[in-house]
C-alpha positions as a printed NumPy array, in Angstrom:
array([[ 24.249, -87.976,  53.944],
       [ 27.511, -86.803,  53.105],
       [ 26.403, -86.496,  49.778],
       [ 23.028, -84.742,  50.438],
       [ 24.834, -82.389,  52.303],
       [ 27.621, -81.8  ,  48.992],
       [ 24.64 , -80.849,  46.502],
       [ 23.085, -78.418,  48.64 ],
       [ 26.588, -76.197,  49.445],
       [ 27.141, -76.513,  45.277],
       [ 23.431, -75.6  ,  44.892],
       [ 23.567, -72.826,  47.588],
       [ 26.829, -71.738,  46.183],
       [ 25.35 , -71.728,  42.606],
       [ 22.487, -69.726,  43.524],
       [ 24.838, -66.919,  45.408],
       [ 26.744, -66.962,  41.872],
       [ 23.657, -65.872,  39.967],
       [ 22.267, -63.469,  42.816],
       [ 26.117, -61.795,  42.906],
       [ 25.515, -61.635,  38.529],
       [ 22.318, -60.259,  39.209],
       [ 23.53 , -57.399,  41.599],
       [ 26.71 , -56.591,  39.895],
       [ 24.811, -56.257,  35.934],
       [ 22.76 , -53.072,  35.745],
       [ 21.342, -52.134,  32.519],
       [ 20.381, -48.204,  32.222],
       [ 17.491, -47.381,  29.079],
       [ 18.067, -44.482,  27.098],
       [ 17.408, -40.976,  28.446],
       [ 17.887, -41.576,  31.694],
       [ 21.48 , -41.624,  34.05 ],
       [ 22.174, -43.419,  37.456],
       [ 24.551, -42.768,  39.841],
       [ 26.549, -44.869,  41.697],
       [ 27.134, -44.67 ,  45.501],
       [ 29.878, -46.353,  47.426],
       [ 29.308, -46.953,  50.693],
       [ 27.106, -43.764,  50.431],
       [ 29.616, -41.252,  48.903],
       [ 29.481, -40.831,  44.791],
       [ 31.58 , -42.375,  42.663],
       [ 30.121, -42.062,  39.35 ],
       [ 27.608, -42.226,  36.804],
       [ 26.49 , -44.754,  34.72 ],
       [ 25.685, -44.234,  30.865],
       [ 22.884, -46.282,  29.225],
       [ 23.56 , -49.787,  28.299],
       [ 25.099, -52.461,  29.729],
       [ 26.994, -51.578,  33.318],
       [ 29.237, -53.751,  36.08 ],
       [ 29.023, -52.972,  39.754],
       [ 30.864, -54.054,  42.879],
       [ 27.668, -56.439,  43.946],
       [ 26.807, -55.247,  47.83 ],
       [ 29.586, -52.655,  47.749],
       [ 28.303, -50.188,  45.158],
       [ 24.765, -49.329,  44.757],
       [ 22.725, -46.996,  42.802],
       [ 21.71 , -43.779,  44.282],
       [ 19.491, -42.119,  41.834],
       [ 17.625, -42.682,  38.196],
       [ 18.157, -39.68 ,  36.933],
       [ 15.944, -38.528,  33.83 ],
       [ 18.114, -36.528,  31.174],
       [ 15.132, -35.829,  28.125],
       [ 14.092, -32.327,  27.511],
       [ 10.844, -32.008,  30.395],
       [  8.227, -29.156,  30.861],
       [  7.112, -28.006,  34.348],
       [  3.588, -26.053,  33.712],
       [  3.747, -22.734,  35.762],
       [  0.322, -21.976,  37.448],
       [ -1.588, -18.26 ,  37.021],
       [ -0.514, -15.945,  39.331],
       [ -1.426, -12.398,  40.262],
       [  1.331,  -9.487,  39.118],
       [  1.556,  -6.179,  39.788],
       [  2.954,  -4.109,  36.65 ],
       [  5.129,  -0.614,  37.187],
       [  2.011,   1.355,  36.529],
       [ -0.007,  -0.257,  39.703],
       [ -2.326,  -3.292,  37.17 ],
       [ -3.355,  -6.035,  38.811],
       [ -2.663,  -9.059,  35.409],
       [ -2.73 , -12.666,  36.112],
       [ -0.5  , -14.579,  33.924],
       [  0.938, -18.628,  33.564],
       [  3.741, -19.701,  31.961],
       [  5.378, -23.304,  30.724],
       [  9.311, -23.834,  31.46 ],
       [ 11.507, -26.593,  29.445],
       [ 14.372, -27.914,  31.053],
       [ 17.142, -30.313,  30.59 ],
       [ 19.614, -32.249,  33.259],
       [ 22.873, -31.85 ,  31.367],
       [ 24.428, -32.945,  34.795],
       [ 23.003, -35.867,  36.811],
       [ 25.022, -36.453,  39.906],
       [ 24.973, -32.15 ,  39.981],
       [ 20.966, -32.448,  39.743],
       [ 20.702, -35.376,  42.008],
       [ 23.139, -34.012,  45.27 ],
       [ 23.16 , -30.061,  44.826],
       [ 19.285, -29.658,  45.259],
       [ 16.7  , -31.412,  46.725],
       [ 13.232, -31.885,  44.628],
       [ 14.319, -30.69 ,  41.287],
       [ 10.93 , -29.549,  40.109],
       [  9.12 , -27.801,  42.772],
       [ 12.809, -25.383,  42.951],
       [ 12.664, -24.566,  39.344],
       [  8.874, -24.074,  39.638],
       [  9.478, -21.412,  42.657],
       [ 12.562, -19.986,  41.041],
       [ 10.411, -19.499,  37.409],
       [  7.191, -17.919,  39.362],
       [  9.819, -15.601,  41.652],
       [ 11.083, -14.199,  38.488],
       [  7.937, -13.976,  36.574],
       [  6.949, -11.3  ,  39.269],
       [ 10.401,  -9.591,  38.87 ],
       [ 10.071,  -9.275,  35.1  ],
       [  6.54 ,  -8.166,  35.277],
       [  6.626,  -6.075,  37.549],
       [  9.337,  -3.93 ,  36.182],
       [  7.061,  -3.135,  32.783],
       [  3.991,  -1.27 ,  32.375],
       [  0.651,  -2.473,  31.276],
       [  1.025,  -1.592,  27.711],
       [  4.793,  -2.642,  27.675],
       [  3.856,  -5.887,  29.002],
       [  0.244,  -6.546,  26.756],
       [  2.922,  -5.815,  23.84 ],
       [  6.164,  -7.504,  24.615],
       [  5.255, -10.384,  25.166],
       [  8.976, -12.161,  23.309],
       [ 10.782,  -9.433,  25.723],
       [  9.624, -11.247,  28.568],
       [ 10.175, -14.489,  27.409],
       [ 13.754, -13.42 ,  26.614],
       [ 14.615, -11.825,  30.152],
       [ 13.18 , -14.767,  31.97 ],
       [ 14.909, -17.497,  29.738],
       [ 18.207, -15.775,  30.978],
       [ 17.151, -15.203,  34.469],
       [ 16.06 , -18.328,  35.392],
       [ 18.813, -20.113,  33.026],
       [ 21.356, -18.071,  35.142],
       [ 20.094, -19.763,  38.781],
       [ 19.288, -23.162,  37.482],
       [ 23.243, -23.623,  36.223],
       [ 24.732, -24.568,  39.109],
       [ 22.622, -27.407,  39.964],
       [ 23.545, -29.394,  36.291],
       [ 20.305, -27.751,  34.41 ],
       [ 19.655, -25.748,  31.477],
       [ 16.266, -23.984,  30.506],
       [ 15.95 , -23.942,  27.34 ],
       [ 12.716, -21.863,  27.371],
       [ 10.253, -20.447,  29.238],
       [  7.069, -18.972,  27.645],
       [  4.277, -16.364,  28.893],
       [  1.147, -18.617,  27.834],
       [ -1.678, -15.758,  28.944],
       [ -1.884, -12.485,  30.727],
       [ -5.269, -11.631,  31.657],
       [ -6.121,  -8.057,  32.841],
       [ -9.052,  -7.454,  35.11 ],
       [-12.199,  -6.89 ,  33.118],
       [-12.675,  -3.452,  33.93 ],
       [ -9.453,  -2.615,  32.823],
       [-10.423,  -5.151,  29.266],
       [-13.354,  -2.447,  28.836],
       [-11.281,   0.926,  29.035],
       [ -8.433,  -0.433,  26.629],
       [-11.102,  -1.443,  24.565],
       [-13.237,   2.22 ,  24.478],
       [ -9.193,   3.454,  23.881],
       [ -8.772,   1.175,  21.047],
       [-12.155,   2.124,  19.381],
       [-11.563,   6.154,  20.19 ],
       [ -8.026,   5.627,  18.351],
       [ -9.307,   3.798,  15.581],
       [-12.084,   6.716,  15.056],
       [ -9.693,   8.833,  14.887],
       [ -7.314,   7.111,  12.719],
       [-10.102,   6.871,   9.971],
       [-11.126,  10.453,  11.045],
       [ -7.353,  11.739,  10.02 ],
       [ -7.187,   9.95 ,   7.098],
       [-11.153,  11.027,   5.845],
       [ -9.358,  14.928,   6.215],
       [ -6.004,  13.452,   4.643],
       [ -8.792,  12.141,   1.454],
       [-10.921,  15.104,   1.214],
       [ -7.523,  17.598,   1.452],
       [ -5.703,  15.265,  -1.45 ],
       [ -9.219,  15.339,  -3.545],
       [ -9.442,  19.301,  -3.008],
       [ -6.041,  19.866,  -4.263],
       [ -6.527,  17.508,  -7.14 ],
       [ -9.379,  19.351,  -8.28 ],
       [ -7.799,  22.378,  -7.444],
       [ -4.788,  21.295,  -9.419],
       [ -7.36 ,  20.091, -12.665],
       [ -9.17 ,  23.388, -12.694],
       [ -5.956,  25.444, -12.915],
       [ -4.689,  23.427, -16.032],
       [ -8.085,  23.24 , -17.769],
       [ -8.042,  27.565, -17.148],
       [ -4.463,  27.151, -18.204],
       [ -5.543,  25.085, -21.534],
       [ -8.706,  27.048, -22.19 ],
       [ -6.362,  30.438, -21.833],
       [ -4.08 ,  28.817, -24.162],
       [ -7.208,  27.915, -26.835],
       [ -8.618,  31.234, -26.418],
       [ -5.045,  33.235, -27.212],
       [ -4.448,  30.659, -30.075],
       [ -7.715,  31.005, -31.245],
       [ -7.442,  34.944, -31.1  ],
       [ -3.827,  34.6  , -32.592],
       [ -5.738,  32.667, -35.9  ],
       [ -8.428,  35.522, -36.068],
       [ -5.834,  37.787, -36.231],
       [ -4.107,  36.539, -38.762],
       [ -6.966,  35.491, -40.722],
       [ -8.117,  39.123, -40.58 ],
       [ -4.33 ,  40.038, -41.59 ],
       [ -4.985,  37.721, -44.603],
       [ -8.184,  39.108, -45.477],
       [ -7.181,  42.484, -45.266],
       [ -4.252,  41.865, -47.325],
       [ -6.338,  40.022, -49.914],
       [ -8.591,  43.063, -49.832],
       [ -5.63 ,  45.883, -50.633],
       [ -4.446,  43.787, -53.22 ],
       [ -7.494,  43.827, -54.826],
       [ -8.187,  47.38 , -54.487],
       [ -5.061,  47.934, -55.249],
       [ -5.335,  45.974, -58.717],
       [ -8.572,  48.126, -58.994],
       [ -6.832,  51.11 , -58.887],
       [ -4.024,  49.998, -60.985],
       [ -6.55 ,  49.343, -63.653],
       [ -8.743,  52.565, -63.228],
       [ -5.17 ,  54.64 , -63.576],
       [ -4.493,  53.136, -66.985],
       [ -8.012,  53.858, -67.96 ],
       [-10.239,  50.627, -67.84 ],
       [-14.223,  51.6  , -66.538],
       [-14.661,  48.191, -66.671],
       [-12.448,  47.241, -63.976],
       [-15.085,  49.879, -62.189],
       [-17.832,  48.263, -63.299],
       [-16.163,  45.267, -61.821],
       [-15.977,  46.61 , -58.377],
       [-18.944,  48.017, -57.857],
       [-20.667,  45.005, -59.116],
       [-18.864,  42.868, -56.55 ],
       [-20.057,  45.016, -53.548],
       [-23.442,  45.651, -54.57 ],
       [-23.875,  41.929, -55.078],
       [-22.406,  41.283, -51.593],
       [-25.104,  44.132, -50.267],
       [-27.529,  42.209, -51.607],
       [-26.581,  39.275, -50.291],
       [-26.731,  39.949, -46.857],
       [-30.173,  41.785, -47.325],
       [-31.569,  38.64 , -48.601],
       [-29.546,  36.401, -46.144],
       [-30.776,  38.514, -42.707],
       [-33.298,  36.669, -40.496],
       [-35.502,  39.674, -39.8  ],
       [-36.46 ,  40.083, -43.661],
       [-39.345,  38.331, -45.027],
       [-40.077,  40.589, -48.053],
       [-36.924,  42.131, -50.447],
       [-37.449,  44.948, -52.379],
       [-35.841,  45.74 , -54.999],
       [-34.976,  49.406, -56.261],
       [-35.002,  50.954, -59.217],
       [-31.539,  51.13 , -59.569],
       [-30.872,  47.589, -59.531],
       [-31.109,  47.949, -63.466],
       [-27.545,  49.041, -63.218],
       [-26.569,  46.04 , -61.3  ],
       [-27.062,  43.961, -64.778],
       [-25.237,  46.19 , -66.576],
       [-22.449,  45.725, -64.16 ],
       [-22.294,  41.902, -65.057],
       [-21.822,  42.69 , -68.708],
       [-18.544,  45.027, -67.396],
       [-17.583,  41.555, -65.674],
       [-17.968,  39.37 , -68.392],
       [-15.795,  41.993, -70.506],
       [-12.863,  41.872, -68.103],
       [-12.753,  38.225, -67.85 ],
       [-12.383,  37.777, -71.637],
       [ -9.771,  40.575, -71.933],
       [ -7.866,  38.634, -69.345],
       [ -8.45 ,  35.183, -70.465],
       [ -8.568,  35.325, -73.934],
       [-11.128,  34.485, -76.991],
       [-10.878,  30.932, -77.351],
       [-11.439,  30.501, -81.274],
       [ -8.191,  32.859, -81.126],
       [ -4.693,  31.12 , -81.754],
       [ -2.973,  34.092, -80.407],
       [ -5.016,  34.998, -77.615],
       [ -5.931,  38.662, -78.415],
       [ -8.792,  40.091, -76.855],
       [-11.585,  40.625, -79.207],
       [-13.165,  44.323, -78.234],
       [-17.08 ,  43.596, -76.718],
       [-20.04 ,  45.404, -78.404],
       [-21.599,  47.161, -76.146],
       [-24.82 ,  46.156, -75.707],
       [-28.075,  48.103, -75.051],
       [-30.306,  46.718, -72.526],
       [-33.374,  48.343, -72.181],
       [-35.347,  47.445, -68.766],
       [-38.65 ,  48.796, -68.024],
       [-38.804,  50.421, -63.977],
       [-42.05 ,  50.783, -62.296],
       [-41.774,  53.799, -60.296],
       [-42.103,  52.402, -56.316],
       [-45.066,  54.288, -54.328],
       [-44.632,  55.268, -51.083],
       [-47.501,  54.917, -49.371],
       [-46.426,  57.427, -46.643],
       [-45.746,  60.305, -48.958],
       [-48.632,  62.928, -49.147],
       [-50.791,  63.147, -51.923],
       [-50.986,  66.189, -54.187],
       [-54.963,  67.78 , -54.26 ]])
């Protein structure tokens, strides 16, 4: 009996042994922090790992959760500055950096920074007119990031953001901001079809000009080279009368001969050359135009020389008598003698 009664107190004591272990090991994951309670009141806060407690003395209070979390915010109706009825959501990320702060200064964590985050979406919203707040959208983000981040610091937490996901304006309104956009466009494209027919004018304005600029230009040049041509040509033509004279003063007919010859050829020219003549007659003087061409031939071998001639002298022409037969012309309009 007395022995019975020994291996149950070292079996009962053996068990207490392992139940004290049990209570007095804690073992805390990663993310997460407990706190420690003695006798109700904090003490501290244990880090992940391997922990000792006081077994039955200290106990843990709360399992705190220290990862990055997101709290969904639900749609809710905003009036902006301008008297728009929007309903807009959001999504808030938070962090405990504090656990025994976030466990003992508030009570439910969540549902305050849920209230506190839809309280100040309200605020911001409502401060900003429809087209400020359809266009700002980082603006609000911003001013509610450091709102809420503000409030939430005392309890051990910090927001690290909090983003508008939609803002939905009543359908009517959807309609008239879309007739405004269209209007604005139309006129956009309107302003810069003017802007594209003004720039085209004054480019063709601007390539008329020079091209009356250029062809005023090629006309004066033009007239400048018909002047001087004619200059040239009239120069050419008192030279040669000049020569002409020179030659008649010392005496030569044939240098006469010459000149006459030249012009009446050129008369004849341009009789034959007109485009109203179909029939050319020719008058009874132009027997004189032949012996004209013997004066020519004359003067060009005074001037150039005999050739069987070593020193070039001039060998005197014969004249010679050419004897041309002339039909007396008929006018067929003169009266007839009875």
């Amino acid at each position: 009996m007395v022995v019975g009664g020994f291996s149950i107190v070292v079996v009962a004591l053996v068990v207490l042994v392992i139940l004290v272990l049990f209570a007095g090991i804690k073992t805390v994951p990663q993310g997460y922090r407990y706190t420690i309670q003695r006798f109700g009141r904090y003490i501290r806060t244990l880090e992940p790992g391997l922990n000792l407690i006081v077994p039955f003395i200290e106990t843990i209070g709360v399992r705190m959760n220290v990862m990055e979390q997101v709290l969904a915010v639900p749609t809710q109706e905003v009036i902006t500055k301008d008297n728009a009825s929007v309903s807009a959501d959001a999504v808030a990320f938070f962090q405990v950096l504090n656990a025994a702060q976030a466990a003992y200064q508030i009570t439910n964590l969540e549902s305050a920074i849920l209230n506190l985050t839809k309280t100040n979406i309200r605020s911001v919203m409502g401060s900003m007119d429809l087209d400020e707040l359809l266009s700002n959208r980082d603006a609000i983000n911003e001013r509610l990031l450091r709102v809420v981040d503000e409030a939430v610091e005392p309890w051990g937490i910090k927001v690290t953001r909090v983003e508008i996901k939609d803002i939905q304006p009543p359908k009517d309104l959807v309609d008239a901001m879309g007739r405004q956009m269209k209007a604005e466009r139309e006129k956009r494209a309107q302003i810069l079809e003017a802007e594209g027919l003004r720039a085209a004018q004054i480019l063709r304005a601007e390539g008329a000009k020079q091209s009356a600029v250029l062809q005023a230009e090629g006309q004066r040049e033009a007239a400048f080279r018909n002047a001087e041509a004619r200059e040239r040509l009239a120069e050419a033509e008192a030279k040669a009368t000049r020569m002409v004279s020179e030659a008649i003063a010392e005496g030569n007919v044939q240098a006469i001969n010459y000149f006459v010859a030249q012009k009446y050829t050129e008369a004849l020219t341009s009789i034959g050359s007109a485009s109203n003549s179909k029939i050319v007659l020719m008058p009874m003087e132009a027997s004189s135009l032949i012996g004209s061409l013997g004066g020519i031939g004359a003067i060009a071998r005074e001037v150039f020389g005999d050739n069987g001639d070593g020193n070039g002298a001039a060998q005197p022409s014969r004249p010679r008598t050419n004897t041309v037969r002339t039909t007396p012309s008929v006018n067929p309009l003169a009266p007839r003698e009875s």
